[in-house]
Coordinates of C-alpha atoms and ligand atoms in Angstrom, one line a residue:
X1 CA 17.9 -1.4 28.9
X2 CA 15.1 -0.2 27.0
X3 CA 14.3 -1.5 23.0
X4 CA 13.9 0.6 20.5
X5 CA 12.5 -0.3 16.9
X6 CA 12.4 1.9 13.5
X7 CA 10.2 1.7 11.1
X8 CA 9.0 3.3 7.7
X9 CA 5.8 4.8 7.1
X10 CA 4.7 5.2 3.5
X11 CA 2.2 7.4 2.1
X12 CA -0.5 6.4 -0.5
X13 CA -2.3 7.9 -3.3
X14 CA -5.7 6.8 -4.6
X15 CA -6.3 5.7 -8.1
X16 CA -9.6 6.6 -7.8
X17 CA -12.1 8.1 -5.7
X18 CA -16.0 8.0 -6.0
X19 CA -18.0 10.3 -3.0
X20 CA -21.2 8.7 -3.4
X21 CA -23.2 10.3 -0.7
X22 CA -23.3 12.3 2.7
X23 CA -23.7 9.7 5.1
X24 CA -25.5 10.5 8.5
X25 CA -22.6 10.8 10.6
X26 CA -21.3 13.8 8.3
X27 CA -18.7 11.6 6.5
X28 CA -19.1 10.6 2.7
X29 CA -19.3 7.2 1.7
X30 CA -16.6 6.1 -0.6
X31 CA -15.2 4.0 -3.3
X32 CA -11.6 4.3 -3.2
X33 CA -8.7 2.5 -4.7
X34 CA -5.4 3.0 -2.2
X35 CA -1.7 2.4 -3.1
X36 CA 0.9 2.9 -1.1
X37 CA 4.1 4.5 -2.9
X38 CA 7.7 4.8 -2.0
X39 CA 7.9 7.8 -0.4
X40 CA 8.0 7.2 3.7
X41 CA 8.7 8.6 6.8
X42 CA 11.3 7.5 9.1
X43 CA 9.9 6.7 12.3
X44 CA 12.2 5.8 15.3
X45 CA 10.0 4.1 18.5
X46 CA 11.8 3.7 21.4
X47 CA 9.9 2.8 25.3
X48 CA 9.8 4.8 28.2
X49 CA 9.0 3.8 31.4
X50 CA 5.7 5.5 31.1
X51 CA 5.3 8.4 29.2
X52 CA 4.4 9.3 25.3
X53 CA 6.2 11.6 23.7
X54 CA 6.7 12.7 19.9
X55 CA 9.3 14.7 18.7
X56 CA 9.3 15.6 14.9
X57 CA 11.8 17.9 12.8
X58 CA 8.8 19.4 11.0
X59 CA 7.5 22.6 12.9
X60 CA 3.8 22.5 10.8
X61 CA 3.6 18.7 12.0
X62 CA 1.5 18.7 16.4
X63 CA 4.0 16.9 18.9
X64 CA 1.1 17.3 21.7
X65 CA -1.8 14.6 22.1
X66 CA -3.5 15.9 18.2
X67 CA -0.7 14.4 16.8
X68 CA -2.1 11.1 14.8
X69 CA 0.7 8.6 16.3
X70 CA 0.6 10.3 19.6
X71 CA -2.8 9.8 19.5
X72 CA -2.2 5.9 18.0
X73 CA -0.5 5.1 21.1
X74 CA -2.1 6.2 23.8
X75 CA -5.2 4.1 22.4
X76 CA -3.2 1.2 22.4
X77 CA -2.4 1.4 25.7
X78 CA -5.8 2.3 27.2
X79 CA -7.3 -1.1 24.9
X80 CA -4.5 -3.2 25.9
X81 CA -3.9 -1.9 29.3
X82 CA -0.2 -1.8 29.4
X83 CA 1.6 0.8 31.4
X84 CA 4.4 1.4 29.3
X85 CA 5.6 4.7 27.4
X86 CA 7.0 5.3 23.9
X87 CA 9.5 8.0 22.4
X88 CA 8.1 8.3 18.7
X89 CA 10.3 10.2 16.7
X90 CA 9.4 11.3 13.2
X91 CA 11.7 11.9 10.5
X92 CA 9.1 13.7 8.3
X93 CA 9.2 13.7 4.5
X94 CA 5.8 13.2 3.2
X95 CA 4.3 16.6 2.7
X96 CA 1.8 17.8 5.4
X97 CA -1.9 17.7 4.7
X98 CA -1.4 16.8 1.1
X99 CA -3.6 13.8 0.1
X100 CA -0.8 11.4 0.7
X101 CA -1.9 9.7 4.4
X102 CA 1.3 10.9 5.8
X103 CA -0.3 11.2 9.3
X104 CA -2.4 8.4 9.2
X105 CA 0.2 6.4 7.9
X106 CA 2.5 7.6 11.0
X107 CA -0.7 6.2 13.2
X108 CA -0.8 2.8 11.8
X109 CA 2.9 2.3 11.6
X110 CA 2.9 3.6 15.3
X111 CA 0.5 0.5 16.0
X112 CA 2.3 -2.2 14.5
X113 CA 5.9 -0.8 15.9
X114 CA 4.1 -0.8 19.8
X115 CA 2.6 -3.7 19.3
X116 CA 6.6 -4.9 19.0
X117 CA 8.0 -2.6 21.4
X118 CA 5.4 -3.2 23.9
X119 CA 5.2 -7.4 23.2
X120 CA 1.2 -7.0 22.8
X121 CA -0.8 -9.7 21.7
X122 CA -4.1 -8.2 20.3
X123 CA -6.4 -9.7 18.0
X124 CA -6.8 -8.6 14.5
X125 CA -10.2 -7.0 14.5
X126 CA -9.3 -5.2 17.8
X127 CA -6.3 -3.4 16.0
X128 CA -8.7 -2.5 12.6
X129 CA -10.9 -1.1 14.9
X130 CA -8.3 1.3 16.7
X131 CA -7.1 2.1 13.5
X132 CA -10.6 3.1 12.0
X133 CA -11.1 5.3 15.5
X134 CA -7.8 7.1 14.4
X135 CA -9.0 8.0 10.8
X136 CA -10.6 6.9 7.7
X137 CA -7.5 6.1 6.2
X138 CA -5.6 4.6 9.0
X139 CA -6.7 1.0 8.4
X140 CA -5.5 0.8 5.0
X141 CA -1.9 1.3 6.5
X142 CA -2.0 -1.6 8.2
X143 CA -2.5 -3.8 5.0
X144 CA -0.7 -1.2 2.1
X145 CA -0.4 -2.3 -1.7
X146 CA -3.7 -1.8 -3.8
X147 CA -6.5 -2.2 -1.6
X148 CA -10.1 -1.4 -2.2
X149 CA -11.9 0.7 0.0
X150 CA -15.5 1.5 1.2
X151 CA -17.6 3.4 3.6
X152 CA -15.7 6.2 4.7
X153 CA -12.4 4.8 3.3
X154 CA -11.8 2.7 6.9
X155 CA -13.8 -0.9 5.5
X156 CA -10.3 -2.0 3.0
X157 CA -10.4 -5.0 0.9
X158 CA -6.9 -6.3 -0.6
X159 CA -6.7 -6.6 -4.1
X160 CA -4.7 -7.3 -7.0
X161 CA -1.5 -5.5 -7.4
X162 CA -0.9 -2.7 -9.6
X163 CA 2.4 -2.2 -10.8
X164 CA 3.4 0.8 -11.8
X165 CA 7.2 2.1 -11.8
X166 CA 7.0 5.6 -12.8
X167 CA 5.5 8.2 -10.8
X168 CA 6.1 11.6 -10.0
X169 CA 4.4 13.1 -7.1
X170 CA 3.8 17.4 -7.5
X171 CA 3.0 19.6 -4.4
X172 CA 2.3 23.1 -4.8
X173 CA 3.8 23.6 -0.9
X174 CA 0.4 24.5 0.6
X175 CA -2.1 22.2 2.4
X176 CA -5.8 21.4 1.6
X177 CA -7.9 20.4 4.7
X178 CA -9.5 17.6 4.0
X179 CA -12.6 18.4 5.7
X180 CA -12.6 21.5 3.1
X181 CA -12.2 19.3 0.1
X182 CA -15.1 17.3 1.0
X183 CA -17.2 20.2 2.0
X184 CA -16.9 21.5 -1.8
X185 CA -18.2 18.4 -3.3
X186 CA -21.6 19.6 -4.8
X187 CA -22.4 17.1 -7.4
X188 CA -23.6 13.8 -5.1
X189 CA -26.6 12.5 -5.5
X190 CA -27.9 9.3 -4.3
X191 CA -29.0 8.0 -8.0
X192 CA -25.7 8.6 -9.4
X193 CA -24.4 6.1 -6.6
X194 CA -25.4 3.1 -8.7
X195 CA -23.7 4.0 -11.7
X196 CA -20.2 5.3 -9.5
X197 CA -20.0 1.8 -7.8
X198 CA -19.4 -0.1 -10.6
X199 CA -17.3 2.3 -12.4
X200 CA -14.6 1.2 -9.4
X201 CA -15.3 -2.1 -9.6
X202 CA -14.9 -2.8 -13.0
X203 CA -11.5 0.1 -12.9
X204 CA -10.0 -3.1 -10.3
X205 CA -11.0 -6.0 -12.7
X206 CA -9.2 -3.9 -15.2
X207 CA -6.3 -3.3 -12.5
X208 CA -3.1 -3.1 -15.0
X209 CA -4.7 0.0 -16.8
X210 CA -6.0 2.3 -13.3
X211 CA -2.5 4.0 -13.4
X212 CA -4.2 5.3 -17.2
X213 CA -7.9 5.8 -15.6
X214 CA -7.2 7.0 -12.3
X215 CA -10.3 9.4 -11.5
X216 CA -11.1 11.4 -8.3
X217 CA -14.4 13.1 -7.4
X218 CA -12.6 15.6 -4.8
X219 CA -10.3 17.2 -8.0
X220 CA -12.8 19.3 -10.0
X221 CA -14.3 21.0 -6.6
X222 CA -10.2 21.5 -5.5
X223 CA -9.0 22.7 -8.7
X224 CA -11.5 25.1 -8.9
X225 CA -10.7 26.3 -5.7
X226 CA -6.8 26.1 -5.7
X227 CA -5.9 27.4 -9.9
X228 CA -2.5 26.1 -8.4
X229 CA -3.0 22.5 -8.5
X230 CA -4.5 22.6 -12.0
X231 CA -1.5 24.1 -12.7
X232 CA 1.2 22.0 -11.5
X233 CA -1.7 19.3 -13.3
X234 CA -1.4 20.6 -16.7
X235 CA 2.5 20.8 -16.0
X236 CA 2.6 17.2 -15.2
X237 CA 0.6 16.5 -18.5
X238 CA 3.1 19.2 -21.3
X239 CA 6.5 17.4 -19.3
X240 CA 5.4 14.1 -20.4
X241 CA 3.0 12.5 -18.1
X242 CA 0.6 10.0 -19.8
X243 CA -2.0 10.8 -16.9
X244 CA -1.9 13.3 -14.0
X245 CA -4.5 13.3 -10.7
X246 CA -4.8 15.0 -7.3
X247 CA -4.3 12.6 -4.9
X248 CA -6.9 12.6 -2.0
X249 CA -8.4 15.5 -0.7
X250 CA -5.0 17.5 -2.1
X251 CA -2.8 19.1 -3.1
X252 CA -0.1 16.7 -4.1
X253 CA -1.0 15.8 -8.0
X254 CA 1.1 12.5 -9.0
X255 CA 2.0 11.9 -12.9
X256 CA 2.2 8.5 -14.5
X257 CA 5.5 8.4 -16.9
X258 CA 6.6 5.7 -19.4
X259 CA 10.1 6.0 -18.4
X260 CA 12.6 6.9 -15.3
X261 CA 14.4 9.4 -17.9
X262 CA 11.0 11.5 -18.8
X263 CA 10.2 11.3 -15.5
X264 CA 13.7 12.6 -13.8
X265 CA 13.4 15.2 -17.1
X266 CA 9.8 16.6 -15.4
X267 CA 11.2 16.3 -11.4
X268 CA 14.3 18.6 -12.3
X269 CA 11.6 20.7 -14.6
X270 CA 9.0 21.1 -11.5
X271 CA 11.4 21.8 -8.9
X272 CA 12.8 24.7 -11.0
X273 CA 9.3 26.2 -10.9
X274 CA 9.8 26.2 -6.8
X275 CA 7.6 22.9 -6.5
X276 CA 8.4 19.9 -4.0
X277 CA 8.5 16.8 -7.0
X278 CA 9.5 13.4 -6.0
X279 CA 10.3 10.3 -8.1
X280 CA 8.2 7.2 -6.3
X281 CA 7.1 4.0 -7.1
X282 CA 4.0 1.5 -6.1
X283 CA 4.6 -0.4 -3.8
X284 CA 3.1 -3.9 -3.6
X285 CA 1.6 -5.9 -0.7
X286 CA 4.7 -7.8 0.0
X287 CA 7.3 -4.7 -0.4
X288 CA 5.2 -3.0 2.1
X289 CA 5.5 -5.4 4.8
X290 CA 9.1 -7.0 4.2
X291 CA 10.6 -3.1 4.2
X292 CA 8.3 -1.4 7.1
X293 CA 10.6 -2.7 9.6
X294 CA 13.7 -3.2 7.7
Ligands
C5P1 O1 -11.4 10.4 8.9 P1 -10.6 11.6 8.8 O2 -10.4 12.2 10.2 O3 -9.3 11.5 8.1 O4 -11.4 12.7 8.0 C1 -11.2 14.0 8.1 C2 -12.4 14.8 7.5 O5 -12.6 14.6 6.2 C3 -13.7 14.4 8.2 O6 -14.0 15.1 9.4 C4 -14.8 14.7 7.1 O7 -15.1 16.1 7.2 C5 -14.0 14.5 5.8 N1 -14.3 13.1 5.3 C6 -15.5 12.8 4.7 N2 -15.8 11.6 4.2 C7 -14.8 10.6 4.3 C8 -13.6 10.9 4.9 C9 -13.4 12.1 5.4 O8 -16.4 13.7 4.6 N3 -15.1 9.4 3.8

C-alpha cells in the first residue's frame, strides 16, 4: 500500500525589495523582506513505484519536467539516491507568474513532503542547497514567516514577525515574467548600494511598521510598463488601503487595510471591475509550519 501525504503551499509577498546591482552571473543582488500569506495551494503527494508525475487543474501551469515541483523531485532523488516515484498533484490557487512564489513554493513544499513520503534523512544544508538550485526563492519556503533575504533572494535569514491581519492581494489576470521585470530595472548603480542596504535593515528593526513602508525597486520599471497594475494600485489606495505595492516581479499588487470590513468592502469592489482579489493574512513562522501538513 503506497502513502500518500498533503500539504499546503503558501505564497509570499515581499515588503520590500532593493536590486542593488547586476551580479556576474546575470542575477541581481538583493535585499528582500519575504512573508508568507494565507493564500496556498493544495498539494496532494502520493509514491509510485518509480515514476514522477504532476497533474494540475490549471492548463497555464507545465505538468512535464519545467514544472518547479517536478523538477524539486527528481533532484531529490538523484542527491539522495532513492528509487522511488511520486504522484504530485496540485490544486492550484495562487495566480500564475504573479510575484507571489506560487511555483517555487510548490518546489519547496514538494521537498519537505518527499522527504516524508520517501523516509529521507538529509542534512540541512543539503536541502538549502537543492532548494537554491530550484530558484531564488525556493529556500525561503522552507523557513516562511518574515525572513530577510540576500544575494539573489536564495541566502534567507529569519527574522522578527510581522503581523499584519488585513491584506488584500489584486491581480490584473495577466503574468509578468520575472526575468522581464528585472531586465527593466535601469536605475542600479553600485554607489547607491550603500545607501539601499541599510534602508532594509533599519525597515526590519522597525518591523511592526514595514506593512506602512513596504517599497519595491521592480514597481516603477513594471508600472510603467503594465498602466494596468498602477491601476488596480491606485484602486487599492481610493477603496481604502493605507498602503498598496506590487509584489515581486508582478503583477499581483496587495493592499494593507485597517479592518476586515474595508477590506471585504474593496474585495467585492475589485472583483466587480473583473479582477481576481483575495482577502489573506501574514502568516508567522510557527503558523507556517504547524498548518503545511495539517
Ligand atoms: O531564480 P529564478 O529562476 O526565480 O529567477 C528567474 C529570473 O529572474 C532569472 O533568470 C533572472 O533573470 C531574474 N532574477 C534576477 N535577480 C534575482 C532573481 C531573479 O535578475 N535576484
Amino acid at each position: 500500500m503506497y502513502r500518500s501525504f498533503q500539504a499546503r503551499s503558501f505564497a509570499k509577498i515581499n515588503w520590500t525589495l532593493d536590486a542593488l546591482f547586476k551580479r556576474d552571473d546575470g542575477y541581481h543582488e538583493l535585499r528582500t523582506i519575504y512573508q508568507s500569506v494565507s493564500l496556498h495551494d493544495e498539494l496532494r503527494l502520493g509514491e509510485t513505484r518509480n515514476a514522477i508525475e504532476v497533474i494540475c487543474d490549471d492548463p497555464r501551469v507545465p505538468r512535464d519536467e519545467t514544472n518547479l515541483a517536478f523538477k524539486a523531485a527528481s533532484l531529490l532523488r538523484k542527491v539522495t539516491g532513492t528509487s522511488k516515484g511520486a504522484r504530485i498533484e496540485i490544486e492550484k490557487r495562487i495566480p500564475v507568474a504573479a510575484g507571489l512564489g506560487g511555483g517555487s513554493s510548490n518546489a519547496a513544499a514538494t521537498l519537505l513532503a518527499l522527504i516524508r513520503l520517501w523516509e529521507i534523512v538529509i542534512d540541512e544544508a543539503e536541502l538549502i542547497r537543492i532548494a537554491a538550485s530550484l530558484g531564488s526563492d525556493v529556500p525561503f519556503f522552507l523557513i516562511g514567516g518574515t525572513a530577510l533575504g540576500v544575494g539573489r533572494g536564495e541566502e534567507v535569514y529569519p527574522l522578527e514577525q510581522v503581523r499584519c491581519e488585513h491584506l488584500l492581494l489584486v491581480n490584473p489576470g495577466f503574468g509578468v515574467p520575472t526575468r522581464d521585470a528585472y531586465e527593466k530595472l535601469s536605475r542600479l548603480t553600485s554607489s547607491e548600494a550603500a545607501s539601499i542596504i541599510p534602508f532594509t535593515l533599519l525597515a526590519a528593526k522597525g518591523i511592526s511598521e514595514l506593512p506602512l513602508v513596504a517599497r519595491n525597486d521592480l514597481e516603477a520599471p513594471v508600472l510603467a510598463a503594465y498602466p494596468e497594475i498602477a491601476e488596480v494600485k491606485q484602486r487599492l489606495l481610493s477603496l481604502g488601503a493605507k498602503h498598496a505595492l506590487m509584489s515581486g516581479s508582478g503583477a499581483t499588487v496587495f493592499g494593507v487595510f485597517d479592518n476586515s470590513e474595508i477590506a471585504g468592502g474593496a474585495e467585492s469592489e475589485l472583483r466587480k471591475f473583473g479582477y481576481w482579489a483575495e482577502r489573506v493574512h501574514a502568516v508567522d513562522r510557527q503558523e507556517y509550519h504547524a498548518t503545511i501538513f495539517q
